[in-house]
XYZ file of C-alpha atoms in Angstrom:
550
model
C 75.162 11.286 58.071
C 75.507 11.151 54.310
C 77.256 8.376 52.215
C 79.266 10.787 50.925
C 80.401 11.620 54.244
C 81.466 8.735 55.595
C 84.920 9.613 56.540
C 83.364 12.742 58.181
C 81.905 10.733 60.577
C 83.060 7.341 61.393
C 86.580 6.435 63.558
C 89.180 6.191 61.374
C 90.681 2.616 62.061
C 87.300 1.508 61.720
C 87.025 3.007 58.351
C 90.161 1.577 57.131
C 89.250 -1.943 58.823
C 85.704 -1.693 56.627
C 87.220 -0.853 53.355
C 89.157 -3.531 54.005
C 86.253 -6.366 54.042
C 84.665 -4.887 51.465
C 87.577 -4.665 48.929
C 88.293 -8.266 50.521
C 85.089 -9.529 49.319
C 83.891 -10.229 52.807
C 80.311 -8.888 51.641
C 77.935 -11.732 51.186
C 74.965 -10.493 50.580
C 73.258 -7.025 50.491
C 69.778 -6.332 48.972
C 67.458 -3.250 50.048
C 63.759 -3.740 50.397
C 61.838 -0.039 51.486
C 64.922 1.963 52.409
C 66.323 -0.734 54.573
C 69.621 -2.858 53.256
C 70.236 -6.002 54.849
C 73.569 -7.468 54.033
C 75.814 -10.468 55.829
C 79.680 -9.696 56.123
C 81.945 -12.717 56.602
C 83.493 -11.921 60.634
C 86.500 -13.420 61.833
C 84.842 -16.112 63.364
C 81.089 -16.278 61.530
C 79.024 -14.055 59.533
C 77.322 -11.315 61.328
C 74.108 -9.565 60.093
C 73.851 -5.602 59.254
C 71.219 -3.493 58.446
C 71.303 0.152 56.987
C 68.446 2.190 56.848
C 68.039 5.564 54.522
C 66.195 8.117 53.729
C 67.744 9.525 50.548
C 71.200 9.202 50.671
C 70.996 10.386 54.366
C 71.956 7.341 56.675
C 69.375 7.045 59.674
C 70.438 4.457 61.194
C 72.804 1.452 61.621
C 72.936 -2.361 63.361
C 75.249 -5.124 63.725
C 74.707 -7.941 65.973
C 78.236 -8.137 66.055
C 79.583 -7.778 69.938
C 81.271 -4.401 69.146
C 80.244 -1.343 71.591
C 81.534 1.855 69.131
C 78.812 3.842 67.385
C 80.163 2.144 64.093
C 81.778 -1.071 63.861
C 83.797 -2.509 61.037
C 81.421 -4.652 59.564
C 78.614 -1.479 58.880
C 81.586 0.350 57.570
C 82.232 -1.855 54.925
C 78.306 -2.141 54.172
C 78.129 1.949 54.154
C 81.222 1.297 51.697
C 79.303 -0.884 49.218
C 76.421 0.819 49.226
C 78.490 4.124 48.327
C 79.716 2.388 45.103
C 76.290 0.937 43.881
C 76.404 -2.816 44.881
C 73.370 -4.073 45.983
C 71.462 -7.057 45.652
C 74.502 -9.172 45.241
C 74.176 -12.896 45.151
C 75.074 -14.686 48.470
C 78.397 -16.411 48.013
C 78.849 -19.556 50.046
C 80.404 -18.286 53.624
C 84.327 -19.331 54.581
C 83.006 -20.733 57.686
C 80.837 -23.637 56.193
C 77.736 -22.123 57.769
C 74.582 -22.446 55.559
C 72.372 -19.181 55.640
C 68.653 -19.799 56.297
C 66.474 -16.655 55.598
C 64.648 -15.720 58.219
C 61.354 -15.130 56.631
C 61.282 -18.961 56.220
C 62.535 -19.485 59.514
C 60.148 -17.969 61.828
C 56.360 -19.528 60.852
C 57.829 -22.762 61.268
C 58.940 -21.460 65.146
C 56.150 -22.437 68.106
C 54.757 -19.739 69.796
C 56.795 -20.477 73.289
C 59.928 -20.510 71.316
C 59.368 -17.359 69.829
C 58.875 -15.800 72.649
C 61.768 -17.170 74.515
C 63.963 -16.453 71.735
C 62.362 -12.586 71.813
C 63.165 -12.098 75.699
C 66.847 -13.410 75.167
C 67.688 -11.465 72.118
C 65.993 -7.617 74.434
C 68.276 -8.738 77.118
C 71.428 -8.870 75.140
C 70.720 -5.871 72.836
C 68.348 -3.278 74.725
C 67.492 -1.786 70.987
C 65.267 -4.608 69.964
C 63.185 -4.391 73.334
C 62.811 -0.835 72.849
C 61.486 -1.360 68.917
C 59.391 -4.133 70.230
C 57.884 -2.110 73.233
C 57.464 0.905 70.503
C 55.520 -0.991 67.931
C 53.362 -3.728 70.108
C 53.161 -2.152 73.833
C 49.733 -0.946 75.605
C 49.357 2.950 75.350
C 50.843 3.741 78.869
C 54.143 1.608 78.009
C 53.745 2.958 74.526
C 54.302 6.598 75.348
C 57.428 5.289 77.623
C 58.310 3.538 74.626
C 58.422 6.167 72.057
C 60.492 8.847 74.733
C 63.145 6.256 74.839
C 63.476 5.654 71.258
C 62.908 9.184 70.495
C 65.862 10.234 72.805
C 68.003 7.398 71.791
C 68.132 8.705 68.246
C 69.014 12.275 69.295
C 71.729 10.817 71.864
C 73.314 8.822 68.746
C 73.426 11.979 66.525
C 75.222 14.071 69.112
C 78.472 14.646 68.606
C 80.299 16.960 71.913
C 76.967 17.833 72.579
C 76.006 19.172 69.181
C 73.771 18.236 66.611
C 75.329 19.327 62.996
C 72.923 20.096 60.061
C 73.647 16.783 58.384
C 72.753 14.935 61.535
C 69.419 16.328 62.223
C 67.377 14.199 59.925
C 69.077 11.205 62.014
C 68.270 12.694 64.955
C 64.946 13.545 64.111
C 64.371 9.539 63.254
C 62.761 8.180 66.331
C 60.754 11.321 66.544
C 59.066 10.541 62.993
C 58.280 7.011 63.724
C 56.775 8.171 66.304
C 54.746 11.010 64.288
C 53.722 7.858 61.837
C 52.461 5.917 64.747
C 50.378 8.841 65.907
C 48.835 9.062 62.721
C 48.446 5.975 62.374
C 46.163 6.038 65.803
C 44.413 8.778 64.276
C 43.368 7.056 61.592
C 42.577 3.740 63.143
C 40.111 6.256 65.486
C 42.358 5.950 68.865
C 42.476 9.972 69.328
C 43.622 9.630 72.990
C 46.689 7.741 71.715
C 47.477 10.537 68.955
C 47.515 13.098 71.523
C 49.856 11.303 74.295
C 52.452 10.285 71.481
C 52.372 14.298 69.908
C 53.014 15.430 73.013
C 55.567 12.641 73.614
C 57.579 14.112 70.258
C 56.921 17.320 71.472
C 58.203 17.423 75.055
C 61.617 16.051 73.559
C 62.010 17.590 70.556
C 61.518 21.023 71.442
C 64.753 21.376 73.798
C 66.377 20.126 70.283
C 66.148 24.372 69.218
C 68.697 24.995 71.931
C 71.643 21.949 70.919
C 71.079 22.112 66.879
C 72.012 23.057 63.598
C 67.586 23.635 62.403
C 68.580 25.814 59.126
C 66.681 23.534 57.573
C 63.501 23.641 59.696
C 63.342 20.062 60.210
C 62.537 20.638 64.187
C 60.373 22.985 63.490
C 58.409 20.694 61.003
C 58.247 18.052 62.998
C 56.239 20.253 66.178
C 54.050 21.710 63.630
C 53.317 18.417 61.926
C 52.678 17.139 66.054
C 50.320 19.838 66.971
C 48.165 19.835 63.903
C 47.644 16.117 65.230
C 46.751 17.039 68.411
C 44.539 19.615 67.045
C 42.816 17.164 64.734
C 42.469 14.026 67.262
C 40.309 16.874 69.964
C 38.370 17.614 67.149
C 37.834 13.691 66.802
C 37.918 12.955 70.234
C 34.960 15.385 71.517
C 32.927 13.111 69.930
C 33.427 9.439 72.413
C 35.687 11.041 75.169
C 33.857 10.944 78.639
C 34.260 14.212 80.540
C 36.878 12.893 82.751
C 38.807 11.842 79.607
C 38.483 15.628 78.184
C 39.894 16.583 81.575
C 42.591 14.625 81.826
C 43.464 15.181 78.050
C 43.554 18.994 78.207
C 45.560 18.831 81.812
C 48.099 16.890 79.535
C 48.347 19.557 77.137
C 48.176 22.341 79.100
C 50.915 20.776 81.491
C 53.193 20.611 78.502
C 52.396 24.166 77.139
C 53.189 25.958 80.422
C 56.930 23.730 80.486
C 59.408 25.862 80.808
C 61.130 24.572 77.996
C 58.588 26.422 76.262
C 60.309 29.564 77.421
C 62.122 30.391 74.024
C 59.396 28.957 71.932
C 56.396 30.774 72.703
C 54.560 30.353 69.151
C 54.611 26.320 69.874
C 53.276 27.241 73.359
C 50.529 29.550 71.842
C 50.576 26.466 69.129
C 49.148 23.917 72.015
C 47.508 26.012 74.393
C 45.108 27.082 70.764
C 44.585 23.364 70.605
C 43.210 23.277 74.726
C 40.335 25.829 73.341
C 38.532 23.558 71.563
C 37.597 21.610 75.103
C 35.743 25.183 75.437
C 32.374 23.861 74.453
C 32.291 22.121 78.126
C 31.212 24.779 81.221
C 33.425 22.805 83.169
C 36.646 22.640 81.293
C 36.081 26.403 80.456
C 36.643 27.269 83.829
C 39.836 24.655 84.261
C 41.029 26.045 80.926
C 40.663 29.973 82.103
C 42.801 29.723 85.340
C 46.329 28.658 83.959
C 45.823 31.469 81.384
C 44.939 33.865 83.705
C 47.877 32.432 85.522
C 50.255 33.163 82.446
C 49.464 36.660 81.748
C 49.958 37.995 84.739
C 53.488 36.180 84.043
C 54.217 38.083 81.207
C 53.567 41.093 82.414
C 56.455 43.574 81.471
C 57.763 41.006 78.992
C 59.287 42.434 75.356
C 58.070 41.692 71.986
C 57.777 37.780 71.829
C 56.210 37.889 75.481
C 53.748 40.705 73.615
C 52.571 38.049 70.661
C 52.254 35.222 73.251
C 50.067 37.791 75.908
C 48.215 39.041 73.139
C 47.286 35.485 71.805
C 46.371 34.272 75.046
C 43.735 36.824 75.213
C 42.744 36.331 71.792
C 42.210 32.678 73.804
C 40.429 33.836 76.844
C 38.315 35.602 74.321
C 37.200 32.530 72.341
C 36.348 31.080 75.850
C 33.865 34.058 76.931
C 32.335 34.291 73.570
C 31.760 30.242 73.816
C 29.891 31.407 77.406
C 28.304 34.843 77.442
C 27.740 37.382 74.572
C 27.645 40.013 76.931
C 30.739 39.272 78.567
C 32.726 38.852 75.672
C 31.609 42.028 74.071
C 32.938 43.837 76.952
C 36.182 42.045 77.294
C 36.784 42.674 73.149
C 36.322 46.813 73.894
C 38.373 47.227 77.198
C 41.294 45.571 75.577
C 41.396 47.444 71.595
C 45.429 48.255 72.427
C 45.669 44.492 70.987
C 45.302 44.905 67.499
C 43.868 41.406 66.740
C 40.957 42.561 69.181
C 40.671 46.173 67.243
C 40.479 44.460 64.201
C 37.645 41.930 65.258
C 35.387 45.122 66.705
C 36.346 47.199 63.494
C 34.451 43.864 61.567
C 32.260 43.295 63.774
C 31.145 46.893 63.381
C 31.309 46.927 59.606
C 29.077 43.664 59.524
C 26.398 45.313 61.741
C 26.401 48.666 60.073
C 27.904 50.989 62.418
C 30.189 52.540 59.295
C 30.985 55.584 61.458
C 31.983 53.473 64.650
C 34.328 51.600 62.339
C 35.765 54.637 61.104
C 36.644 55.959 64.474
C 38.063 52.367 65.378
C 40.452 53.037 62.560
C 41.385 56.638 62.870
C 42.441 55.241 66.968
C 44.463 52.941 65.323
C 46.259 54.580 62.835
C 47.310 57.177 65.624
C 48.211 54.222 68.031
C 50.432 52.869 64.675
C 51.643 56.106 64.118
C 55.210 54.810 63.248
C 54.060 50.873 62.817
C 52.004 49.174 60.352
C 48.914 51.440 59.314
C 47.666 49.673 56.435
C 45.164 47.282 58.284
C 42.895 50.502 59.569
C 43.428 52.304 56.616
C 41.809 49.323 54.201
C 39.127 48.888 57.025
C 38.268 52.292 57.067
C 38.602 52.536 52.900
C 36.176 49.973 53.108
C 33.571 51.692 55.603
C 33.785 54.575 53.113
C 32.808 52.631 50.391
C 29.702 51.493 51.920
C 28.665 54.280 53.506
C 28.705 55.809 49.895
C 31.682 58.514 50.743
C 33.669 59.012 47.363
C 35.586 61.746 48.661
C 37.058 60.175 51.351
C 37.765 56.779 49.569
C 39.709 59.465 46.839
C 41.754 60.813 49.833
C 42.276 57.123 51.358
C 43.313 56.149 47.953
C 46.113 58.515 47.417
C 47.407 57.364 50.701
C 47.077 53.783 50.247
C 48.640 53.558 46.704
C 52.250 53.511 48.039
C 52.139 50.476 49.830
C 52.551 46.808 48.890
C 48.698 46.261 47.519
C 49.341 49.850 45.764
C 48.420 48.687 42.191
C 44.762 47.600 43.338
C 44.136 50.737 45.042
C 45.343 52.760 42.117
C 42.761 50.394 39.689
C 40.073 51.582 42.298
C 41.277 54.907 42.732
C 40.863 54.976 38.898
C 37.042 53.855 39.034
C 36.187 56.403 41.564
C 37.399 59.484 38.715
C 35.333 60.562 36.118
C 37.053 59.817 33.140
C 37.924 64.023 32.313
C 39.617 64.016 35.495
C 41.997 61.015 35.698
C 44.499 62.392 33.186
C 45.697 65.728 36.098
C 44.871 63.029 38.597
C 47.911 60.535 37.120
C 50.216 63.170 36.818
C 49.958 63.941 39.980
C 50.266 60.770 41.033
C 53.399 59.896 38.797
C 54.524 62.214 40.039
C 54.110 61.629 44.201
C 55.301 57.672 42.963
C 58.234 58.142 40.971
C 60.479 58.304 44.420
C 58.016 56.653 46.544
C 58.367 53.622 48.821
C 60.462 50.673 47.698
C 56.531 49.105 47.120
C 55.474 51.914 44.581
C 53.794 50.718 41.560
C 54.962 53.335 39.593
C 56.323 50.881 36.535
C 52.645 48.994 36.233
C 50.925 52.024 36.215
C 53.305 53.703 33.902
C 52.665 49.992 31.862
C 49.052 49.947 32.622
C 48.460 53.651 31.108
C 51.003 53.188 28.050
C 52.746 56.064 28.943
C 55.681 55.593 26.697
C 57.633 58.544 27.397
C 57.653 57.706 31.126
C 58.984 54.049 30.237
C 61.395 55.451 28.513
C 62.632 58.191 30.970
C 62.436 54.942 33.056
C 64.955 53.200 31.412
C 67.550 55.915 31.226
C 67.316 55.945 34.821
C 67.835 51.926 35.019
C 69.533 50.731 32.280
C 68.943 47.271 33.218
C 65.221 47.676 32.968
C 65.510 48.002 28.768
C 65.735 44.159 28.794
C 62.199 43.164 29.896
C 60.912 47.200 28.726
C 62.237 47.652 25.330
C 59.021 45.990 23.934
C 56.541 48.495 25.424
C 58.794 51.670 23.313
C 60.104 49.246 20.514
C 58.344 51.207 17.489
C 58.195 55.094 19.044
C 61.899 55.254 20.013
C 63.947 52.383 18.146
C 67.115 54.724 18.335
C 66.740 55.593 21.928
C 66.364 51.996 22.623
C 69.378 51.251 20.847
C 71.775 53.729 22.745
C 70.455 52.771 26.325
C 70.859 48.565 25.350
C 74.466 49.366 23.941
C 75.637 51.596 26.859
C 74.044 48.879 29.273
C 75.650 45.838 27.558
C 79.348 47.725 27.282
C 78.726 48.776 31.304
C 78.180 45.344 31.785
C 81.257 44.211 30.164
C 83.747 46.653 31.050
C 82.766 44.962 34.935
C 82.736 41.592 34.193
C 85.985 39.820 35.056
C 85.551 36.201 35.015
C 84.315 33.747 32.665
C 80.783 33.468 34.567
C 80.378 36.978 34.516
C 81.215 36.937 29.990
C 78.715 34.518 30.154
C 76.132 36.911 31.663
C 77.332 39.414 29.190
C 76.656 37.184 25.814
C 72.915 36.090 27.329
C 72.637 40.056 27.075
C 72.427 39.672 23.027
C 69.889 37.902 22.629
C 67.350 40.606 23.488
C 69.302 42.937 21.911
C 69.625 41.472 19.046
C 65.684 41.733 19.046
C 65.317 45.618 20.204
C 68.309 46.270 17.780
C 69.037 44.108 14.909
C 71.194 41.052 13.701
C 73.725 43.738 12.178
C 73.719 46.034 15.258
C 74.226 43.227 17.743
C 77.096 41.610 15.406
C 78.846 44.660 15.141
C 78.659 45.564 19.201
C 80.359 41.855 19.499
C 83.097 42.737 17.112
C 83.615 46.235 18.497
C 83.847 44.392 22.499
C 86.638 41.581 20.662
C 88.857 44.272 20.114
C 88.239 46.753 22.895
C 89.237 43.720 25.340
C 91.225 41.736 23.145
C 93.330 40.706 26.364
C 90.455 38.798 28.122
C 90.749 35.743 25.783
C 87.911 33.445 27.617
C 85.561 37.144 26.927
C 86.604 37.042 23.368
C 85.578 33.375 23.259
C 82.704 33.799 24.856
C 81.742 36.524 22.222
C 82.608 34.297 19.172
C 79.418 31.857 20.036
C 77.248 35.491 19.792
């Protein structure tokens, strides 16, 4: 919930009740300290405390040890009220009901340890929130995992409204799940890696089944589950290190237990996500072998599956592939070659070949997997095999490679090497003919750097005719060969652009035009274009203002 949005959210007698107090003057005292506002509203009987605490302007979360059971009560309406209009840090004014504040930061070192305690176990019976904060922050790591699911979920639960969790809500919802991030981190840091893993997974066992009851547009969710996995990623790395081998075992059962949820059904990349983290237990013979089943397991699974069961099946053997390579050479070199219909294992042997020397094994690598790609993406074989060519000396063939290749979206480096690879007598037939091929090519054709690159002036301007709009940013390249064909293309773009503008935004975009123009054409050309568009549409009075500031 916003500030702004108050009324969006909250009940509306309570809202009326809490403007009420606060116009009232019922406010006390309200300071903020670290995104937190404290503040003390005068009740009907006694003060009660509230606290607020933000992120931005987006409210996270809300308390009042007032008896009321609503999500909002009167008292944190009238806070959210008065922090809306800006008052903070007010001085405390002396309370209707005689009762002297004492601040609690004085109160509690002069409190004996029994006391404390006492006064702790009666305040988590009567509200359940402070044991779960107090179990979250201070409880061992079993009870600290148990800990963090409640407050995680109780977050979530709070944010829900019929079942839903809106856009604005998910950063709310998302709270307990970032404390709990922090804490992990904070493990990681203090060198407790076992502890970062169990409270990841914690965030990620809950969070995840948030993708099938929310508004994510913004990505939050999936933020949070990437920010969780790098963790677990980066406390095995740490862990390897002091884990015993029963630790590693029960570590990477945790993990893999999670990844093979069901819940992970939908959500295959955060799947792949974890089940990437379980290979780096590899390095033990043992855990290999634990590791290999349950993948085995899962691609018989997804046998038959479509697309997103493809990515998950092929990255699992891109796994299982890691784990023979960590084992036996031998084996893993024959597991890479049966399976080249997975283009992530093609591409490895194309390298792998490259790297040892075996140009003409590359090349036949490629030419398998351009016809295999015939109507997909071709451009990862054809840059291998450019680059087998190369080494293996073969101008030729990088020439014919390079005509190809020039289309696509990395067209204006292979046109800069295609260039090399000409002797200079040849490269002016070679560019028309390419011009020519490029001029209605693919959407990715770098027709207009090239055209640029070679100062072909005539072809920037036979550009421009064809795209009007392109004389703002090209005029410069043609300024001093064609200064009258410039002139005719600018005006016929500009009073195109003006006979379709209809709205005061749109005259706007129209007047920015002159400013260009005024440099491809003149001060008295662009003055006398304004005057000649103030009469043509002399009944548009906001255009004809909008032309005046020309």
């Amino acid at each position: 919930m916003y500030l702004t949005d108050l009324e969006d959210f909250i009940n509306e007698t309570i809202l009326k009740r809490g403007k009420d107090y606060y116009k009232k003057g019922q406010i006390l005292k309200l300071r903020e300290a670290d995104g937190i506002h404290k503040a003390v509203v005068e009740g009907s009987s006694y003060p009660y405390r509230v606290s607020v605490k933000m992120a931005g302007d987006t409210v996270l979360e809300t308390y009042c040890d007032c008896p009321f059971d609503g999500v909002y009560c009167k008292h944190e309406a009238a806070v959210l009220f008065a922090m809306r209009d800006g008052m903070v840090e007010r001085e405390p004014v002396e309370s209707k009901s005689k009762r002297k504040e004492t601040a609690i930061e004085d109160l509690l070192p002069q409190m004996k340890k029994e006391d404390l305690v006492r006064v702790l176990i009666d305040l988590s019976d009567t509200y359940p929130e402070i044991e779960k904060k107090l179990l979250f922050e201070f409880a061992p790591i079993e009870d600290e995992v148990a800990a963090s699911k409640k407050m995680i979920r109780e977050y979530i639960r709070k944010a829900k409204e019929h079942g839903f969790i809106s856009y604005g809500r998910v950063d709310q919802a998302l709270y307990g799940a970032m404390l709990t991030i922090e804490k992990a981190r904070t493990k990681r840091d203090a060198g407790q890696p076992e502890s970062t893993v169990l409270l990841s997974l914690a965030v990620m066992s809950i969070v995840i089944e948030m993708l099938h009851y929310t508004d994510d547009s913004s990505g939050s969710i999936g933020d949070v589950l990437f920010t969780a996995v790098n963790l677990i990623d980066e406390a095995i790395e740490d862990g390897l290190e002091q884990w015993p081998e029963a630790k590693k075992k029960e570590l990477m059962k945790a993990i893999l237990k999670e990844a093979m949820h069901a819940r992970y059904d939908d959500w295959s990349d955060h799947r792949v996500d974890l089940l990437g983290a379980c290979v780096q237990f590899a390095d033990d013979p043992g855990l290999r072998k634990e590791l290999e089943k349950p993948l085995l397991k899962r691609l018989k699974e997804l046998d038959g599956e479509d697309y997103g069961g493809f990515y998950e099946k092929e990255s699992i053997m891109g796994f299982l592939l890691e784990l023979y390579e960590s084992a036996d050479l031998e084996e893993a070199e024959a597991f890479l070659k049966a399976n080249l219909s997975y283009p992530s294992f093609r591409e490895k042997a194309v390298n792998r070949c490259l790297e040892s020397g075996d140009y003409q094994q590359a090349i036949s690598l490629c030419e398998e997997g351009i016809h295999k790609e015939r109507h997909g993406n071709t451009g990862t074989w054809r840059k291998l095999e450019s680059q087998a060519y190369e080494l293996l000396g073969d101008r030729g063939k990088q020439k014919e490679l390079g005509r190809k290749m020039i289309s696509g979206q990395e067209g204006i480096q292979y046109y800069l090497k295609l260039k090399e690879l000409y002797d200079p007598e040849e490269w002016p037939a070679v560019l028309e003919e390419l011009l020519t091929e490029l001029h209605s090519s693919s959407p990715y054709s770098p027709y207009l750097e090239i055209i640029k690159i070679e100062n072909r002036k005539d072809k920037i301007l036979e550009y421009c005719r064809a795209s009007p709009s392109e004389i703002v940013g090209l005029h410069p390249y043609i300024q001093e060969e064609y200064p009258g064909k410039i002139s005719d293309i600018f005006t016929r773009f500009i009073r195109n652009e003006s006979s379709h503008a209809s709205n005061r935004s749109q005259y706007k975009k129209v007047t920015k035009l002159f400013e260009p123009y005024r440099k491809a054409c003149g001060e008295e050309s662009a003055r006398e274009l304004a005057e000649d568009l103030k009469k043509e549409y002399h009944y548009r009075p906001a255009m004809v203002e909008e032309l005046e500031k020309v």
